[in-house]
PDB file of C-alpha atoms and ligand atoms in Angstrom:
ATOM      1  CA  MET D   1      -0.011   0.221  -0.130  1.00 63.00           C
ATOM      2  CA  ASN D   2       1.361   3.220  -1.021  1.00 85.00           C
ATOM      3  CA  LYS D   3       0.434   4.869   2.529  1.00 87.00           C
ATOM      4  CA  LYS D   4       2.385   2.381   4.133  1.00 91.00           C
ATOM      5  CA  LYS D   5       5.716   3.030   1.977  1.00 93.00           C
ATOM      6  CA  ALA D   6       5.183   6.850   2.232  1.00 94.00           C
ATOM      7  CA  GLN D   7       5.462   6.097   6.313  1.00 95.00           C
ATOM      8  CA  THR D   8       8.420   4.005   6.103  1.00 96.00           C
ATOM      9  CA  ALA D   9      10.217   6.760   3.747  1.00 96.00           C
ATOM     10  CA  LEU D  10       9.172   9.548   6.563  1.00 97.00           C
ATOM     11  CA  MET D  11      10.348   7.373   9.268  1.00 97.00           C
ATOM     12  CA  ILE D  12      14.186   6.996   7.291  1.00 98.00           C
ATOM     13  CA  ALA D  13      13.831  10.516   7.029  1.00 98.00           C
ATOM     14  CA  ALA D  14      13.270  11.117  10.603  1.00 98.00           C
ATOM     15  CA  ALA D  15      16.234   8.836  11.419  1.00 98.00           C
ATOM     16  CA  ALA D  16      18.459  10.517   9.194  1.00 98.00           C
ATOM     17  CA  ILE D  17      17.951  14.069  10.204  1.00 98.00           C
ATOM     18  CA  PHE D  18      18.367  13.025  13.608  1.00 98.00           C
ATOM     19  CA  ALA D  19      21.830  10.951  12.881  1.00 98.00           C
ATOM     20  CA  ALA D  20      22.882  14.284  11.022  1.00 98.00           C
ATOM     21  CA  ALA D  21      22.177  16.326  13.725  1.00 97.00           C
ATOM     22  CA  ALA D  22      23.607  14.808  16.375  1.00 97.00           C
ATOM     23  CA  ALA D  23      26.995  14.142  13.982  1.00 97.00           C
ATOM     24  CA  VAL D  24      27.535  17.674  13.712  1.00 95.00           C
ATOM     25  CA  SER D  25      26.869  18.470  17.428  1.00 92.00           C
ATOM     26  CA  VAL D  26      29.158  16.158  17.710  1.00 92.00           C
ATOM     27  CA  TYR D  27      31.780  17.663  15.773  1.00 91.00           C
ATOM     28  CA  GLN D  28      31.064  21.199  16.918  1.00 87.00           C
ATOM     29  CA  LEU D  29      31.770  19.979  20.498  1.00 85.00           C
ATOM     30  CA  ARG D  30      34.820  18.439  19.702  1.00 87.00           C
ATOM     31  CA  ARG D  31      36.672  20.227  17.056  1.00 85.00           C
ATOM     32  CA  THR D  32      39.716  22.765  18.595  1.00 82.00           C
ATOM     33  CA  LYS D  33      38.589  26.311  19.416  1.00 82.00           C
ATOM     34  CA  PRO D  34      40.193  29.160  18.061  1.00 87.00           C
ATOM     35  CA  ASN D  35      41.453  31.641  20.895  1.00 89.00           C
ATOM     36  CA  THR D  36      39.712  34.761  19.054  1.00 92.00           C
ATOM     37  CA  VAL D  37      36.613  35.903  19.731  1.00 94.00           C
ATOM     38  CA  LYS D  38      34.061  38.328  18.915  1.00 94.00           C
ATOM     39  CA  ILE D  39      31.452  40.251  20.706  1.00 95.00           C
ATOM     40  CA  ILE D  40      28.477  41.008  18.079  1.00 93.00           C
ATOM     41  CA  SER D  41      25.797  43.280  19.041  1.00 94.00           C
ATOM     42  CA  ASP D  42      22.410  43.812  16.862  1.00 91.00           C
ATOM     43  CA  GLY D  43      24.859  42.142  14.143  1.00 90.00           C
ATOM     44  CA  LYS D  44      27.760  44.340  14.514  1.00 92.00           C
ATOM     45  CA  VAL D  45      31.020  43.097  15.562  1.00 93.00           C
ATOM     46  CA  LEU D  46      31.913  45.494  18.738  1.00 96.00           C
ATOM     47  CA  TYR D  47      35.134  43.766  19.836  1.00 95.00           C
ATOM     48  CA  THR D  48      37.599  41.161  18.479  1.00 95.00           C
ATOM     49  CA  LEU D  49      39.886  39.564  21.349  1.00 95.00           C
ATOM     50  CA  ASP D  50      42.470  37.319  21.604  1.00 94.00           C
ATOM     51  CA  LEU D  51      41.311  35.718  24.724  1.00 93.00           C
ATOM     52  CA  SER D  52      45.282  33.910  25.121  1.00 92.00           C
ATOM     53  CA  ARG D  53      46.391  37.568  25.062  1.00 93.00           C
ATOM     54  CA  GLU D  54      43.346  39.745  27.036  1.00 94.00           C
ATOM     55  CA  SER D  55      44.100  40.246  30.870  1.00 94.00           C
ATOM     56  CA  ASP D  56      41.167  40.450  33.258  1.00 95.00           C
ATOM     57  CA  ARG D  57      38.686  43.193  32.532  1.00 96.00           C
ATOM     58  CA  GLU D  58      34.869  43.933  32.272  1.00 96.00           C
ATOM     59  CA  ILE D  59      33.081  44.801  29.122  1.00 97.00           C
ATOM     60  CA  ILE D  60      29.668  46.552  29.050  1.00 97.00           C
ATOM     61  CA  VAL D  61      27.511  46.146  26.200  1.00 96.00           C
ATOM     62  CA  GLU D  62      24.583  47.932  25.803  1.00 95.00           C
ATOM     63  CA  TYR D  63      21.549  47.203  23.176  1.00 92.00           C
ATOM     64  CA  GLU D  64      18.135  49.644  23.434  1.00 90.00           C
ATOM     65  CA  GLY D  65      19.380  50.405  27.185  1.00 91.00           C
ATOM     66  CA  ARG D  66      19.628  47.115  28.062  1.00 93.00           C
ATOM     67  CA  ARG D  67      23.160  45.749  29.579  1.00 95.00           C
ATOM     68  CA  ASN D  68      24.954  42.612  29.531  1.00 97.00           C
ATOM     69  CA  VAL D  69      28.178  42.917  31.841  1.00 97.00           C
ATOM     70  CA  ILE D  70      30.367  40.451  30.065  1.00 97.00           C
ATOM     71  CA  VAL D  71      33.920  39.637  31.772  1.00 97.00           C
ATOM     72  CA  ILE D  72      37.045  38.524  30.910  1.00 96.00           C
ATOM     73  CA  GLU D  73      38.900  36.350  33.678  1.00 95.00           C
ATOM     74  CA  ASN D  74      41.583  33.722  32.744  1.00 93.00           C
ATOM     75  CA  HIS D  75      41.474  33.984  29.477  1.00 92.00           C
ATOM     76  CA  ASP D  76      37.838  32.613  29.543  1.00 94.00           C
ATOM     77  CA  ILE D  77      34.852  35.076  28.990  1.00 95.00           C
ATOM     78  CA  TYR D  78      31.209  34.947  30.216  1.00 96.00           C
ATOM     79  CA  VAL D  79      28.393  37.129  30.858  1.00 96.00           C
ATOM     80  CA  ARG D  80      27.680  38.137  34.623  1.00 96.00           C
ATOM     81  CA  GLU D  81      24.828  40.455  34.650  1.00 96.00           C
ATOM     82  CA  ALA D  82      22.372  40.914  32.143  1.00 95.00           C
ATOM     83  CA  ASP D  83      19.002  42.891  31.807  1.00 92.00           C
ATOM     84  CA  CYS D  84      17.384  40.171  29.701  1.00 88.00           C
ATOM     85  CA  PRO D  85      14.230  38.374  30.822  1.00 82.00           C
ATOM     86  CA  ASP D  86      15.628  34.862  30.610  1.00 81.00           C
ATOM     87  CA  HIS D  87      19.138  35.037  31.796  1.00 86.00           C
ATOM     88  CA  THR D  88      20.094  32.287  29.423  1.00 85.00           C
ATOM     89  CA  CYS D  89      23.466  34.368  28.652  1.00 91.00           C
ATOM     90  CA  ILE D  90      24.426  34.091  32.160  1.00 92.00           C
ATOM     91  CA  LYS D  91      23.304  30.461  32.636  1.00 87.00           C
ATOM     92  CA  MET D  92      25.517  29.389  29.424  1.00 87.00           C
ATOM     93  CA  GLY D  93      28.353  30.213  31.831  1.00 90.00           C
ATOM     94  CA  LYS D  94      32.052  30.200  30.498  1.00 92.00           C
ATOM     95  CA  LEU D  95      32.650  30.140  26.738  1.00 91.00           C
ATOM     96  CA  SER D  96      35.041  27.295  27.201  1.00 87.00           C
ATOM     97  CA  GLN D  97      32.331  25.010  28.826  1.00 80.00           C
ATOM     98  CA  SER D  98      29.418  26.621  26.200  1.00 72.00           C
ATOM     99  CA  SER D  99      28.423  24.436  23.519  1.00 60.00           C
ATOM    100  CA  THR D 100      29.454  26.615  20.971  1.00 70.00           C
ATOM    101  CA  GLN D 101      28.627  30.576  21.901  1.00 86.00           C
ATOM    102  CA  ILE D 102      27.256  32.497  24.205  1.00 91.00           C
ATOM    103  CA  VAL D 103      24.003  34.598  23.243  1.00 90.00           C
ATOM    104  CA  CYS D 104      21.692  36.899  24.486  1.00 91.00           C
ATOM    105  CA  LEU D 105      18.644  36.473  22.294  1.00 87.00           C
ATOM    106  CA  PRO D 106      16.354  39.185  23.856  1.00 86.00           C
ATOM    107  CA  ASN D 107      19.436  41.901  23.870  1.00 91.00           C
ATOM    108  CA  LYS D 108      20.650  40.730  20.502  1.00 91.00           C
ATOM    109  CA  LEU D 109      23.975  40.024  21.843  1.00 93.00           C
ATOM    110  CA  MET D 110      26.623  37.183  20.770  1.00 92.00           C
ATOM    111  CA  ILE D 111      29.661  35.791  22.296  1.00 93.00           C
ATOM    112  CA  ARG D 112      31.232  33.720  19.652  1.00 90.00           C
ATOM    113  CA  ARG D 113      34.657  31.931  18.412  1.00 89.00           C
ATOM    114  CA  ALA D 114      36.299  33.106  15.088  1.00 86.00           C
ATOM    115  CA  TYR D 115      36.675  30.109  13.393  1.00 77.00           C
ATOM    116  CA  SER D 116      39.143  30.587  10.587  1.00 63.00           C
ATOM    117  CA  SER D 117      36.619  29.355   7.811  1.00 54.00           C
ATOM    118  CA  GLU D 118      34.176  31.733   8.712  1.00 50.00           C
ATOM    119  CA  GLU D 119      36.783  34.525   8.347  1.00 45.00           C
ATOM    120  CA  SER D 120      35.307  36.493   5.274  1.00 41.00           C
ATOM    121  CA  GLY D 121      36.320  40.126   5.742  1.00 40.00           C
ATOM    122  CA  THR D 122      32.902  41.678   6.081  1.00 41.00           C
ATOM    123  CA  ASP D 123      32.921  42.134   9.647  1.00 42.00           C
ATOM    124  CA  GLY D 124      36.746  42.862  10.081  1.00 39.00           C
ATOM    125  CA  THR D 125      37.530  45.041  13.148  1.00 39.00           C
ATOM    126  CA  ALA D 126      41.119  45.110  13.372  1.00 36.00           C
TER     127      ALA D 126
ATOM    128  CA  MET Z   1     -10.538   1.458   6.937  1.00 43.00           C
ATOM    129  CA  ALA Z   2     -11.857   4.330   8.740  1.00 45.00           C
ATOM    130  CA  GLN Z   3     -10.222   7.640   8.450  1.00 50.00           C
ATOM    131  CA  ARG Z   4      -9.544   9.213  12.050  1.00 54.00           C
ATOM    132  CA  LYS Z   5     -12.774  10.994  12.428  1.00 55.00           C
ATOM    133  CA  ARG Z   6     -11.916  15.207  11.894  1.00 59.00           C
ATOM    134  CA  GLU Z   7     -15.286  16.584  13.448  1.00 53.00           C
ATOM    135  CA  SER Z   8     -17.049  19.170  11.209  1.00 53.00           C
ATOM    136  CA  GLY Z   9     -20.040  19.123  13.054  1.00 54.00           C
ATOM    137  CA  GLY Z  10     -21.341  22.242  14.563  1.00 66.00           C
ATOM    138  CA  SER Z  11     -19.287  25.564  14.490  1.00 78.00           C
ATOM    139  CA  ALA Z  12     -20.604  26.163  17.934  1.00 85.00           C
ATOM    140  CA  SER Z  13     -19.100  22.793  19.368  1.00 86.00           C
ATOM    141  CA  GLU Z  14     -15.872  23.304  17.201  1.00 85.00           C
ATOM    142  CA  LEU Z  15     -15.455  26.695  18.816  1.00 88.00           C
ATOM    143  CA  THR Z  16     -15.941  25.085  22.543  1.00 92.00           C
ATOM    144  CA  ARG Z  17     -13.434  22.298  21.212  1.00 92.00           C
ATOM    145  CA  LEU Z  18     -11.075  24.828  20.597  1.00 93.00           C
ATOM    146  CA  SER Z  19     -11.179  27.012  22.879  1.00 94.00           C
ATOM    147  CA  LEU Z  20     -10.939  24.452  25.480  1.00 95.00           C
ATOM    148  CA  LEU Z  21      -7.751  23.196  23.733  1.00 96.00           C
ATOM    149  CA  THR Z  22      -6.517  26.911  23.766  1.00 95.00           C
ATOM    150  CA  ALA Z  23      -6.925  27.213  27.521  1.00 96.00           C
ATOM    151  CA  MET Z  24      -5.155  23.635  28.114  1.00 95.00           C
ATOM    152  CA  ALA Z  25      -2.467  24.632  25.596  1.00 95.00           C
ATOM    153  CA  LEU Z  26      -1.640  27.975  27.405  1.00 94.00           C
ATOM    154  CA  ILE Z  27      -1.643  26.488  30.831  1.00 94.00           C
ATOM    155  CA  ILE Z  28       0.875  24.092  29.966  1.00 94.00           C
ATOM    156  CA  PHE Z  29       2.732  26.876  27.982  1.00 90.00           C
ATOM    157  CA  ILE Z  30       3.105  29.222  30.653  1.00 88.00           C
ATOM    158  CA  VAL Z  31       3.862  26.328  33.292  1.00 90.00           C
ATOM    159  CA  GLU Z  32       6.672  24.868  31.349  1.00 88.00           C
ATOM    160  CA  GLN Z  33       7.905  28.533  31.181  1.00 82.00           C
ATOM    161  CA  GLN Z  34       8.632  28.334  34.831  1.00 82.00           C
ATOM    162  CA  VAL Z  35      10.721  25.256  34.804  1.00 82.00           C
ATOM    163  CA  PRO Z  36      13.788  26.079  33.284  1.00 76.00           C
ATOM    164  CA  PHE Z  37      15.318  23.807  30.898  1.00 80.00           C
ATOM    165  CA  PRO Z  38      18.380  21.813  31.932  1.00 80.00           C
ATOM    166  CA  LEU Z  39      20.478  22.426  28.877  1.00 80.00           C
ATOM    167  CA  PRO Z  40      21.421  26.415  28.341  1.00 76.00           C
ATOM    168  CA  ILE Z  41      20.496  26.614  24.663  1.00 81.00           C
ATOM    169  CA  PRO Z  42      18.856  29.417  23.758  1.00 79.00           C
ATOM    170  CA  GLY Z  43      15.073  28.207  22.267  1.00 79.00           C
ATOM    171  CA  ALA Z  44      15.567  24.729  23.306  1.00 86.00           C
ATOM    172  CA  LYS Z  45      12.571  23.323  25.549  1.00 87.00           C
ATOM    173  CA  LEU Z  46      10.499  20.280  25.806  1.00 91.00           C
ATOM    174  CA  GLY Z  47       7.283  22.056  23.952  1.00 92.00           C
ATOM    175  CA  LEU Z  48       4.707  20.283  25.974  1.00 94.00           C
ATOM    176  CA  ALA Z  49       1.889  22.236  24.449  1.00 94.00           C
ATOM    177  CA  ASN Z  50       2.977  20.348  21.440  1.00 95.00           C
ATOM    178  CA  ILE Z  51       0.876  17.733  22.873  1.00 97.00           C
ATOM    179  CA  ILE Z  52      -2.656  20.017  22.561  1.00 97.00           C
ATOM    180  CA  THR Z  53      -1.424  21.317  18.904  1.00 97.00           C
ATOM    181  CA  VAL Z  54      -0.871  17.788  17.739  1.00 97.00           C
ATOM    182  CA  TYR Z  55      -3.883  16.529  19.170  1.00 97.00           C
ATOM    183  CA  ALA Z  56      -5.630  19.177  17.313  1.00 97.00           C
ATOM    184  CA  VAL Z  57      -4.004  18.375  14.141  1.00 97.00           C
ATOM    185  CA  ASN Z  58      -5.498  15.007  14.371  1.00 95.00           C
ATOM    186  CA  ARG Z  59      -8.952  15.908  15.273  1.00 93.00           C
ATOM    187  CA  CYS Z  60      -9.997  19.280  14.076  1.00 94.00           C
ATOM    188  CA  ARG Z  61      -9.810  21.181  10.839  1.00 93.00           C
ATOM    189  CA  SER Z  62      -7.150  23.130   9.423  1.00 95.00           C
ATOM    190  CA  GLY Z  63      -8.559  26.438  10.363  1.00 95.00           C
ATOM    191  CA  GLY Z  64      -9.423  25.717  13.689  1.00 95.00           C
ATOM    192  CA  VAL Z  65      -6.029  24.262  14.546  1.00 96.00           C
ATOM    193  CA  LEU Z  66      -4.321  27.461  13.087  1.00 97.00           C
ATOM    194  CA  LEU Z  67      -6.525  29.337  15.250  1.00 95.00           C
ATOM    195  CA  LEU Z  68      -5.691  27.598  18.165  1.00 96.00           C
ATOM    196  CA  VAL Z  69      -1.529  27.957  17.649  1.00 96.00           C
ATOM    197  CA  LEU Z  70      -1.849  31.725  16.897  1.00 96.00           C
ATOM    198  CA  ALA Z  71      -3.669  31.984  20.001  1.00 95.00           C
ATOM    199  CA  ARG Z  72      -1.654  30.140  22.207  1.00 94.00           C
ATOM    200  CA  ILE Z  73       1.621  32.231  20.907  1.00 94.00           C
ATOM    201  CA  PHE Z  74       0.056  35.755  21.374  1.00 94.00           C
ATOM    202  CA  LEU Z  75      -1.733  35.139  24.692  1.00 94.00           C
ATOM    203  CA  GLY Z  76       1.355  32.841  25.755  1.00 90.00           C
ATOM    204  CA  SER Z  77       3.663  35.669  25.326  1.00 89.00           C
ATOM    205  CA  LEU Z  78       0.765  38.299  26.731  1.00 90.00           C
ATOM    206  CA  PHE Z  79       0.824  36.651  30.028  1.00 86.00           C
ATOM    207  CA  GLY Z  80       4.462  35.916  29.945  1.00 77.00           C
ATOM    208  CA  GLY Z  81       5.574  39.383  29.355  1.00 75.00           C
ATOM    209  CA  ALA Z  82       6.980  38.594  26.138  1.00 75.00           C
ATOM    210  CA  PHE Z  83       4.293  40.099  23.812  1.00 81.00           C
ATOM    211  CA  LEU Z  84       6.190  41.219  20.588  1.00 82.00           C
ATOM    212  CA  SER Z  85       9.713  39.848  21.784  1.00 81.00           C
ATOM    213  CA  PRO Z  86      12.153  37.959  19.857  1.00 83.00           C
ATOM    214  CA  ALA Z  87      11.037  35.151  21.769  1.00 83.00           C
ATOM    215  CA  MET Z  88       7.507  35.540  20.332  1.00 90.00           C
ATOM    216  CA  ILE Z  89       8.631  36.054  16.737  1.00 92.00           C
ATOM    217  CA  PHE Z  90      10.649  32.911  16.815  1.00 92.00           C
ATOM    218  CA  SER Z  91       7.751  31.176  18.301  1.00 92.00           C
ATOM    219  CA  LEU Z  92       5.302  32.495  15.869  1.00 95.00           C
ATOM    220  CA  ALA Z  93       8.005  31.352  13.032  1.00 97.00           C
ATOM    221  CA  GLY Z  94       8.610  27.539  14.139  1.00 96.00           C
ATOM    222  CA  GLY Z  95       4.615  27.291  15.142  1.00 96.00           C
ATOM    223  CA  LEU Z  96       3.679  28.275  11.352  1.00 97.00           C
ATOM    224  CA  LEU Z  97       6.464  26.183   9.805  1.00 98.00           C
ATOM    225  CA  CYS Z  98       5.298  23.346  12.130  1.00 98.00           C
ATOM    226  CA  LEU Z  99       1.835  23.249  10.994  1.00 97.00           C
ATOM    227  CA  ALA Z 100       2.426  23.984   7.292  1.00 97.00           C
ATOM    228  CA  GLY Z 101       4.329  20.413   7.696  1.00 97.00           C
ATOM    229  CA  MET Z 102       1.971  18.477  10.111  1.00 97.00           C
ATOM    230  CA  LEU Z 103      -1.180  19.464   8.602  1.00 97.00           C
ATOM    231  CA  PRO Z 104      -0.491  17.754   5.221  1.00 96.00           C
ATOM    232  CA  LEU Z 105       1.234  14.851   6.977  1.00 97.00           C
ATOM    233  CA  ARG Z 106      -2.059  13.713   9.063  1.00 95.00           C
ATOM    234  CA  LYS Z 107      -3.213  12.717   5.400  1.00 94.00           C
ATOM    235  CA  ILE Z 108      -0.444  10.185   5.085  1.00 94.00           C
ATOM    236  CA  LEU Z 109       0.405   9.303   8.456  1.00 95.00           C
ATOM    237  CA  ASP Z 110      -2.573   6.627  10.282  1.00 94.00           C
ATOM    238  CA  GLU Z 111      -3.033   6.403  13.884  1.00 93.00           C
ATOM    239  CA  LYS Z 112      -0.087   4.187  14.984  1.00 95.00           C
ATOM    240  CA  HIS Z 113       2.382   7.017  13.419  1.00 96.00           C
ATOM    241  CA  ILE Z 114       1.151  10.262  14.832  1.00 97.00           C
ATOM    242  CA  TRP Z 115       4.497  10.692  16.656  1.00 97.00           C
ATOM    243  CA  LEU Z 116       6.110  10.308  13.385  1.00 97.00           C
ATOM    244  CA  GLY Z 117       4.227  13.762  12.267  1.00 97.00           C
ATOM    245  CA  SER Z 118       5.026  15.318  15.638  1.00 98.00           C
ATOM    246  CA  ILE Z 119       8.760  14.642  15.165  1.00 98.00           C
ATOM    247  CA  PHE Z 120       8.866  16.390  11.597  1.00 98.00           C
ATOM    248  CA  GLY Z 121       6.653  19.057  13.353  1.00 98.00           C
ATOM    249  CA  ALA Z 122       9.748  19.966  15.931  1.00 98.00           C
ATOM    250  CA  VAL Z 123      12.078  19.864  12.896  1.00 98.00           C
ATOM    251  CA  LEU Z 124      10.353  22.291  11.198  1.00 98.00           C
ATOM    252  CA  HIS Z 125       9.367  24.617  14.209  1.00 97.00           C
ATOM    253  CA  ASN Z 126      13.480  24.272  15.100  1.00 97.00           C
ATOM    254  CA  THR Z 127      14.032  25.648  11.423  1.00 97.00           C
ATOM    255  CA  GLY Z 128      11.253  28.588  11.541  1.00 97.00           C
ATOM    256  CA  GLN Z 129      13.157  29.623  14.817  1.00 94.00           C
ATOM    257  CA  ILE Z 130      16.337  29.367  13.371  1.00 95.00           C
ATOM    258  CA  ILE Z 131      15.409  31.241  10.256  1.00 96.00           C
ATOM    259  CA  ALA Z 132      13.775  33.711  12.530  1.00 95.00           C
ATOM    260  CA  ALA Z 133      16.904  34.204  14.657  1.00 91.00           C
ATOM    261  CA  VAL Z 134      18.875  34.627  11.651  1.00 93.00           C
ATOM    262  CA  PHE Z 135      16.884  37.843  10.900  1.00 92.00           C
ATOM    263  CA  VAL Z 136      16.326  39.025  14.402  1.00 89.00           C
ATOM    264  CA  MET Z 137      20.248  38.998  15.647  1.00 85.00           C
ATOM    265  CA  LYS Z 138      21.466  39.778  12.045  1.00 86.00           C
ATOM    266  CA  THR Z 139      24.008  37.287  11.886  1.00 85.00           C
ATOM    267  CA  ALA Z 140      23.978  33.808  10.302  1.00 86.00           C
ATOM    268  CA  ALA Z 141      26.063  32.528  13.353  1.00 83.00           C
ATOM    269  CA  VAL Z 142      23.043  31.511  14.965  1.00 87.00           C
ATOM    270  CA  ILE Z 143      22.456  28.404  12.890  1.00 90.00           C
ATOM    271  CA  GLY Z 144      25.444  26.963  15.025  1.00 87.00           C
ATOM    272  CA  TYR Z 145      22.706  26.386  17.476  1.00 88.00           C
ATOM    273  CA  TYR Z 146      20.525  24.608  14.788  1.00 94.00           C
ATOM    274  CA  PRO Z 147      22.161  21.069  14.875  1.00 95.00           C
ATOM    275  CA  PHE Z 148      21.881  20.969  18.899  1.00 93.00           C
ATOM    276  CA  LEU Z 149      17.687  22.315  18.470  1.00 94.00           C
ATOM    277  CA  LEU Z 150      17.403  19.649  16.056  1.00 97.00           C
ATOM    278  CA  VAL Z 151      18.820  16.711  18.213  1.00 97.00           C
ATOM    279  CA  ILE Z 152      16.406  17.965  21.016  1.00 96.00           C
ATOM    280  CA  GLY Z 153      13.383  18.613  18.964  1.00 97.00           C
ATOM    281  CA  CYS Z 154      13.704  15.013  17.333  1.00 97.00           C
ATOM    282  CA  ILE Z 155      13.362  13.662  21.008  1.00 97.00           C
ATOM    283  CA  ALA Z 156      11.162  16.316  22.554  1.00 97.00           C
ATOM    284  CA  GLY Z 157       8.667  15.587  19.474  1.00 97.00           C
ATOM    285  CA  ALA Z 158       8.734  12.023  19.472  1.00 98.00           C
ATOM    286  CA  PHE Z 159       7.727  12.340  23.129  1.00 97.00           C
ATOM    287  CA  THR Z 160       5.079  14.818  23.052  1.00 97.00           C
ATOM    288  CA  GLY Z 161       3.778  13.287  19.876  1.00 98.00           C
ATOM    289  CA  LEU Z 162       3.798   9.680  21.221  1.00 97.00           C
ATOM    290  CA  THR Z 163       1.992  11.298  24.722  1.00 97.00           C
ATOM    291  CA  ALA Z 164      -0.883  12.978  21.926  1.00 97.00           C
ATOM    292  CA  GLN Z 165      -1.056   9.632  20.009  1.00 97.00           C
ATOM    293  CA  ILE Z 166      -1.623   7.508  23.208  1.00 97.00           C
ATOM    294  CA  ILE Z 167      -4.739  10.078  24.204  1.00 96.00           C
ATOM    295  CA  ILE Z 168      -5.895  10.135  20.592  1.00 96.00           C
ATOM    296  CA  ASN Z 169      -6.514   6.286  20.689  1.00 95.00           C
ATOM    297  CA  ARG Z 170      -7.813   6.396  24.329  1.00 95.00           C
ATOM    298  CA  LEU Z 171     -10.491   9.030  23.438  1.00 90.00           C
ATOM    299  CA  LYS Z 172     -12.121   7.317  20.078  1.00 80.00           C
TER     300      LYS Z 172
HETATM  301 ZN1   ZN Y   1      20.648  37.215  28.087  1.00 75.07          ZN
END
């Protein structure tokens, strides 16, 4: 019956999506992480930092009056305080332990590693 | 074989059913917002309100399901203080894309495979969320979360779909 075939095909498709997503997730978690980190607010790169050379300090980023207090500590980076309602950015903890990047969706803030494959010159701040 | 019945009866009874389902979905939605998801991935959650959506997809007409989902998203974000926030835009994009997949799929899937439709619903929901996030955050970098969301979405979708399937088959 046609319906049965369609169901089997859908089941295989679902399994394939799950397997592919799991494989890419594992790859992302395990690939070597560059030291260069970008702080992006509302799509604009505000800072490009080499964490291995940064000394401890605080960076405050504002978006429409809402603040995120970003802390650089022991060559690691995290969000300590934020005005966002969900505080996911704080709960994500340090970048070294985070899955890929630190994001504050309400404040449109993003702290991410600069993988060399993505280093197209569109957002270069020296 | 008899199709799963989709009551097309009186519009008053349909409306009553839809409002009841909306109320249930809203309560689940709001309660779930109070319980933090253990993984710190933005946008990731079990999506328990999806149980109601899957039930409605298999029991109500398309227009009714659309109304139900829109009401849940608008009222849910209104009560949660997130009206017109990015979170609401992500829910909206995810919810609509999810329906665009689940509604046609209900014609293919029998009552033992409702969970499968729910998985595709979740995958499409994640896809909608990410597309909306790319525009709101103005960077394609958020796509980095897509695989993580998909893994969680597939598992959560299967779970909520199976729950809905059991309910639908019991309430025949
Ligand atoms: Zn935040």
